[in-house]
Amino acid sequence: MIAGLISYLRGNEKKTAIVAKERLQIILAHERAGRGAPTPDYLPALQEELMVVIAKYIHIDRESINVQLEKHGEYDVLELNITLPDKMRLNR
Amino acid sequence: MSKVIVVTSGKGGVGKTTTSASFSSGLALRGNKTVVIDFDVGLRNLDLIMGCERRVVYDIINVINGEVTLKQALIKDKNCDNLYILPASQTRDKDALNLEGVERILNELKESFDCIVCDSPAGIESGAFTAMYFADEALVVTNPEVSSVRDSDRILGILAAKSKRAVDGLDPVKEHLLITRYDPKRVEAGEMLSVTDIQEILRIPLIGVIPESESVLQASNAGTPAIHLDKSDVAEAYRDVVGRFMGDEGLPMRFVTVEKKSFFKRLLGGR
């Protein structure tokens, strides 16, 4: 009670409703992120097939292609990264 | 076109059954032919809140198992001509409530009812899932309290990902936020999440706010849905909810600020 009186006199106690809101915002952001579809299982196959197509035209190795699904706010972004070999860049 | 509406929350004790009873009664009072179904197999309570517990003969599981017809199991409400109750089974195993059986019942009900209200059990187990699976719209009942808000968020996630509408790729289930047990006094004192706080967190349209009130207990004691109570703010608030659901425009959100009681009111002890 004395502690309560002191904090009342100081007037700096954070209202519990504000604490509740902040805690909810943090935990729900975390839970919503985890709730989205886990990495779809077609990604490795997609990567493999893209690899075959690209290899027809450009000589690249397996490590230079990367496919991933990312979440940017409301949108899911399918990201495709192909690193071209150094030699080819020199030819241009 | 008939509508299936689930009353859900995740958390228990927030007012799902109270809401199901008053909301379905309100829909019936507005002229909709309405049926309210208790999905809480093993722990049925809607019959008590509706005051028809002594008239329960058959239940939803009897209908699913083909032991009786739907007509035999439906109980006519004592207060509204347009309202029927389909009770849950008190004795059976909750797994008896399967999706195929429920779909069959809902399709049959759709032939003669405008509104089908599904009173979901608490939790996210099979009973709650079955209650929400076929929904066109959802009333998400939430108390201004951290665990209830979190559970509502979880339920919204399930509605968006696993309901029949989501699975079939149709328009998503239309979600409505219903805040119950709201105490404006405590909100003003900074002791309770406000309507705005909850809306900001859950991000779905608000259909109403039901104030914390002693009359809810009195209604359940008597077996009369709260919406029928005279001079009760809860009854008024539920009527507003039904109005907004039916598309009435310009209804102000009442009971969200502290009411300044007049001297006379205080003297007479009116509420």
Short mmCIF file of N, CA and C in Angstrom, two decimals, chain A:
data_model
loop_
_atom_site.label_atom_id
_atom_site.label_comp_id
_atom_site.label_asym_id
_atom_site.label_seq_id
_atom_site.Cartn_x
_atom_site.Cartn_y
_atom_site.Cartn_z
N MET A 1 0.83 -1.20 0.00
CA MET A 1 0.00 0.00 0.00
C MET A 1 0.87 1.26 0.00
N ILE A 2 1.94 1.18 0.80
CA ILE A 2 2.87 2.33 0.83
C ILE A 2 3.51 2.53 -0.54
N ALA A 3 3.89 1.38 -1.13
CA ALA A 3 4.49 1.46 -2.47
C ALA A 3 3.51 2.08 -3.45
N GLY A 4 2.26 1.68 -3.33
CA GLY A 4 1.21 2.21 -4.20
C GLY A 4 1.06 3.71 -4.03
N LEU A 5 1.13 4.14 -2.76
CA LEU A 5 0.98 5.56 -2.44
C LEU A 5 2.14 6.35 -3.03
N ILE A 6 3.32 5.78 -2.90
CA ILE A 6 4.51 6.46 -3.43
C ILE A 6 4.40 6.63 -4.94
N SER A 7 4.02 5.53 -5.61
CA SER A 7 3.96 5.63 -7.07
C SER A 7 2.81 6.55 -7.50
N TYR A 8 1.77 6.60 -6.66
CA TYR A 8 0.67 7.51 -6.96
C TYR A 8 1.16 8.96 -6.87
N LEU A 9 1.93 9.23 -5.82
CA LEU A 9 2.45 10.59 -5.63
C LEU A 9 3.43 10.95 -6.73
N ARG A 10 4.19 9.99 -7.14
CA ARG A 10 5.13 10.25 -8.24
C ARG A 10 4.37 10.44 -9.56
N GLY A 11 3.27 9.71 -9.67
CA GLY A 11 2.43 9.84 -10.86
C GLY A 11 3.08 9.28 -12.12
N ASN A 12 4.03 8.40 -11.97
CA ASN A 12 4.73 7.89 -13.15
C ASN A 12 4.42 6.42 -13.44
N GLU A 13 3.44 5.87 -12.74
CA GLU A 13 3.13 4.45 -12.95
C GLU A 13 2.46 4.28 -14.30
N LYS A 14 2.94 3.31 -15.07
CA LYS A 14 2.37 3.06 -16.38
C LYS A 14 1.02 2.37 -16.20
N LYS A 15 0.01 2.88 -16.87
CA LYS A 15 -1.30 2.26 -16.77
C LYS A 15 -1.24 0.83 -17.29
N THR A 16 -1.95 -0.08 -16.61
CA THR A 16 -1.85 -1.49 -17.00
C THR A 16 -2.46 -1.76 -18.37
N ALA A 17 -3.45 -0.96 -18.78
CA ALA A 17 -4.06 -1.17 -20.09
C ALA A 17 -3.01 -0.95 -21.19
N ILE A 18 -2.13 0.02 -20.99
CA ILE A 18 -1.08 0.30 -21.97
C ILE A 18 -0.08 -0.86 -22.02
N VAL A 19 0.24 -1.36 -20.83
CA VAL A 19 1.15 -2.51 -20.76
C VAL A 19 0.52 -3.69 -21.50
N ALA A 20 -0.78 -3.91 -21.28
CA ALA A 20 -1.48 -5.03 -21.91
C ALA A 20 -1.43 -4.90 -23.43
N LYS A 21 -1.68 -3.70 -23.93
CA LYS A 21 -1.69 -3.49 -25.37
C LYS A 21 -0.32 -3.76 -25.97
N GLU A 22 0.71 -3.23 -25.32
CA GLU A 22 2.07 -3.43 -25.84
C GLU A 22 2.45 -4.91 -25.84
N ARG A 23 2.11 -5.59 -24.76
CA ARG A 23 2.45 -7.02 -24.69
C ARG A 23 1.73 -7.79 -25.79
N LEU A 24 0.44 -7.46 -26.00
CA LEU A 24 -0.31 -8.16 -27.03
C LEU A 24 0.26 -7.91 -28.42
N GLN A 25 0.62 -6.65 -28.68
CA GLN A 25 1.15 -6.33 -30.01
C GLN A 25 2.41 -7.12 -30.31
N ILE A 26 3.25 -7.27 -29.30
CA ILE A 26 4.51 -8.00 -29.51
C ILE A 26 4.25 -9.49 -29.70
N ILE A 27 3.47 -10.08 -28.80
CA ILE A 27 3.27 -11.53 -28.89
C ILE A 27 2.48 -11.91 -30.15
N LEU A 28 1.51 -11.07 -30.53
CA LEU A 28 0.71 -11.42 -31.71
C LEU A 28 1.50 -11.26 -33.00
N ALA A 29 2.37 -10.25 -33.05
CA ALA A 29 3.21 -10.09 -34.24
C ALA A 29 4.05 -11.36 -34.41
N HIS A 30 4.54 -11.85 -33.31
CA HIS A 30 5.37 -13.05 -33.32
C HIS A 30 4.55 -14.28 -33.74
N GLU A 31 3.37 -14.42 -33.14
CA GLU A 31 2.55 -15.60 -33.43
C GLU A 31 2.01 -15.58 -34.85
N ARG A 32 1.67 -14.38 -35.34
CA ARG A 32 1.15 -14.29 -36.71
C ARG A 32 2.22 -14.67 -37.72
N ALA A 33 3.46 -14.27 -37.44
CA ALA A 33 4.56 -14.59 -38.34
C ALA A 33 4.76 -16.09 -38.42
N GLY A 34 4.63 -16.76 -37.26
CA GLY A 34 4.84 -18.20 -37.22
C GLY A 34 3.68 -18.97 -37.82
N ARG A 35 2.50 -18.29 -37.91
CA ARG A 35 1.30 -18.97 -38.33
C ARG A 35 1.22 -19.13 -39.85
N GLY A 36 1.85 -18.19 -40.57
CA GLY A 36 1.83 -18.24 -42.03
C GLY A 36 2.32 -19.59 -42.52
N ALA A 37 2.01 -19.91 -43.74
CA ALA A 37 2.39 -21.20 -44.28
C ALA A 37 3.89 -21.40 -44.10
N PRO A 38 4.29 -22.57 -43.63
CA PRO A 38 5.72 -22.83 -43.55
C PRO A 38 6.28 -22.91 -44.98
N THR A 39 7.60 -22.92 -45.13
CA THR A 39 8.21 -22.96 -46.45
C THR A 39 7.53 -24.04 -47.29
N PRO A 40 6.94 -23.66 -48.42
CA PRO A 40 6.24 -24.66 -49.22
C PRO A 40 7.22 -25.74 -49.71
N ASP A 41 6.70 -26.95 -49.86
CA ASP A 41 7.61 -28.05 -50.19
C ASP A 41 7.96 -28.12 -51.68
N TYR A 42 7.37 -27.21 -52.47
CA TYR A 42 7.71 -27.26 -53.90
C TYR A 42 8.98 -26.48 -54.23
N LEU A 43 9.51 -25.74 -53.26
CA LEU A 43 10.66 -24.88 -53.55
C LEU A 43 11.89 -25.63 -54.10
N PRO A 44 12.29 -26.76 -53.49
CA PRO A 44 13.47 -27.47 -54.03
C PRO A 44 13.24 -27.92 -55.48
N ALA A 45 12.03 -28.44 -55.77
CA ALA A 45 11.73 -28.91 -57.12
C ALA A 45 11.75 -27.75 -58.11
N LEU A 46 11.17 -26.61 -57.68
CA LEU A 46 11.16 -25.42 -58.52
C LEU A 46 12.58 -24.98 -58.84
N GLN A 47 13.41 -25.00 -57.83
CA GLN A 47 14.81 -24.60 -58.00
C GLN A 47 15.51 -25.52 -59.00
N GLU A 48 15.23 -26.81 -58.87
CA GLU A 48 15.84 -27.81 -59.74
C GLU A 48 15.43 -27.57 -61.21
N GLU A 49 14.14 -27.35 -61.44
CA GLU A 49 13.65 -27.17 -62.80
C GLU A 49 14.16 -25.88 -63.43
N LEU A 50 14.19 -24.82 -62.63
CA LEU A 50 14.72 -23.55 -63.14
C LEU A 50 16.17 -23.72 -63.55
N MET A 51 16.87 -24.45 -62.74
CA MET A 51 18.28 -24.74 -62.95
C MET A 51 18.49 -25.38 -64.33
N VAL A 52 17.64 -26.37 -64.64
CA VAL A 52 17.74 -27.09 -65.91
C VAL A 52 17.52 -26.13 -67.09
N VAL A 53 16.46 -25.28 -66.96
CA VAL A 53 16.15 -24.34 -68.03
C VAL A 53 17.29 -23.35 -68.26
N ILE A 54 17.76 -22.78 -67.17
CA ILE A 54 18.81 -21.76 -67.30
C ILE A 54 20.11 -22.36 -67.83
N ALA A 55 20.38 -23.58 -67.40
CA ALA A 55 21.62 -24.24 -67.82
C ALA A 55 21.66 -24.45 -69.33
N LYS A 56 20.49 -24.45 -69.98
CA LYS A 56 20.44 -24.60 -71.44
C LYS A 56 21.13 -23.42 -72.13
N TYR A 57 21.02 -22.26 -71.51
CA TYR A 57 21.52 -21.03 -72.13
C TYR A 57 22.81 -20.50 -71.50
N ILE A 58 22.89 -20.66 -70.22
CA ILE A 58 24.06 -20.12 -69.52
C ILE A 58 24.69 -21.23 -68.70
N HIS A 59 25.98 -21.24 -68.65
CA HIS A 59 26.62 -22.25 -67.83
C HIS A 59 26.70 -21.75 -66.38
N ILE A 60 25.91 -22.31 -65.55
CA ILE A 60 25.97 -21.93 -64.13
C ILE A 60 26.04 -23.18 -63.28
N ASP A 61 26.52 -23.04 -62.07
CA ASP A 61 26.49 -24.22 -61.22
C ASP A 61 25.39 -24.13 -60.16
N ARG A 62 25.19 -25.27 -59.60
CA ARG A 62 24.06 -25.48 -58.69
C ARG A 62 23.94 -24.42 -57.57
N GLU A 63 25.09 -23.99 -57.08
CA GLU A 63 25.06 -23.07 -55.93
C GLU A 63 24.69 -21.64 -56.33
N SER A 64 24.74 -21.36 -57.65
CA SER A 64 24.54 -19.97 -58.03
C SER A 64 23.07 -19.61 -58.24
N ILE A 65 22.19 -20.54 -57.95
CA ILE A 65 20.76 -20.23 -58.05
C ILE A 65 20.10 -20.42 -56.69
N ASN A 66 19.25 -19.48 -56.35
CA ASN A 66 18.65 -19.50 -55.02
C ASN A 66 17.19 -19.04 -55.10
N VAL A 67 16.27 -19.88 -54.63
CA VAL A 67 14.84 -19.52 -54.65
C VAL A 67 14.34 -19.47 -53.22
N GLN A 68 13.71 -18.39 -52.84
CA GLN A 68 13.09 -18.38 -51.52
C GLN A 68 11.82 -17.55 -51.45
N LEU A 69 11.00 -17.93 -50.49
CA LEU A 69 9.72 -17.25 -50.29
C LEU A 69 9.83 -16.37 -49.04
N GLU A 70 9.56 -15.09 -49.21
CA GLU A 70 9.65 -14.20 -48.05
C GLU A 70 8.35 -13.47 -47.83
N LYS A 71 8.15 -13.03 -46.59
CA LYS A 71 6.95 -12.28 -46.25
C LYS A 71 7.32 -10.81 -46.06
N HIS A 72 6.71 -9.94 -46.88
CA HIS A 72 6.91 -8.51 -46.68
C HIS A 72 5.56 -7.90 -46.34
N GLY A 73 5.29 -7.78 -45.06
CA GLY A 73 4.00 -7.24 -44.63
C GLY A 73 2.87 -8.12 -45.12
N GLU A 74 2.01 -7.56 -45.94
CA GLU A 74 0.83 -8.27 -46.43
C GLU A 74 1.15 -9.24 -47.57
N TYR A 75 2.31 -9.04 -48.22
CA TYR A 75 2.59 -9.81 -49.43
C TYR A 75 3.61 -10.91 -49.22
N ASP A 76 3.43 -11.97 -49.97
CA ASP A 76 4.45 -13.01 -50.03
C ASP A 76 5.26 -12.74 -51.28
N VAL A 77 6.58 -12.75 -51.14
CA VAL A 77 7.42 -12.47 -52.29
C VAL A 77 8.27 -13.70 -52.62
N LEU A 78 8.15 -14.13 -53.88
CA LEU A 78 8.98 -15.25 -54.33
C LEU A 78 10.23 -14.64 -54.94
N GLU A 79 11.36 -14.94 -54.33
CA GLU A 79 12.60 -14.30 -54.74
C GLU A 79 13.48 -15.31 -55.46
N LEU A 80 13.95 -14.90 -56.64
CA LEU A 80 14.81 -15.78 -57.43
C LEU A 80 16.14 -15.07 -57.66
N ASN A 81 17.21 -15.68 -57.21
CA ASN A 81 18.53 -15.08 -57.33
C ASN A 81 19.44 -15.97 -58.15
N ILE A 82 19.94 -15.43 -59.27
CA ILE A 82 20.89 -16.22 -60.05
C ILE A 82 22.18 -15.43 -60.16
N THR A 83 23.25 -16.00 -59.69
CA THR A 83 24.54 -15.33 -59.79
C THR A 83 25.23 -15.81 -61.07
N LEU A 84 25.50 -14.88 -61.99
CA LEU A 84 26.15 -15.28 -63.24
C LEU A 84 27.64 -15.48 -63.01
N PRO A 85 28.22 -16.42 -63.73
CA PRO A 85 29.67 -16.66 -63.54
C PRO A 85 30.49 -15.42 -63.97
N ASP A 86 31.64 -15.22 -63.38
CA ASP A 86 32.50 -14.06 -63.64
C ASP A 86 32.88 -13.92 -65.11
N LYS A 87 33.22 -15.06 -65.72
CA LYS A 87 33.72 -15.08 -67.11
C LYS A 87 32.73 -14.40 -68.04
N MET A 88 31.44 -14.77 -67.86
CA MET A 88 30.42 -14.25 -68.73
C MET A 88 30.33 -12.74 -68.66
N ARG A 89 30.44 -12.25 -67.41
CA ARG A 89 30.38 -10.80 -67.24
C ARG A 89 31.53 -10.15 -68.00
N LEU A 90 32.73 -10.79 -67.99
CA LEU A 90 33.90 -10.24 -68.68
C LEU A 90 33.69 -10.17 -70.19
N ASN A 91 33.00 -11.22 -70.74
CA ASN A 91 32.75 -11.28 -72.18
C ASN A 91 31.94 -10.10 -72.69
N ARG A 92 31.09 -9.57 -71.84
CA ARG A 92 30.17 -8.52 -72.30
C ARG A 92 30.84 -7.18 -72.49
#
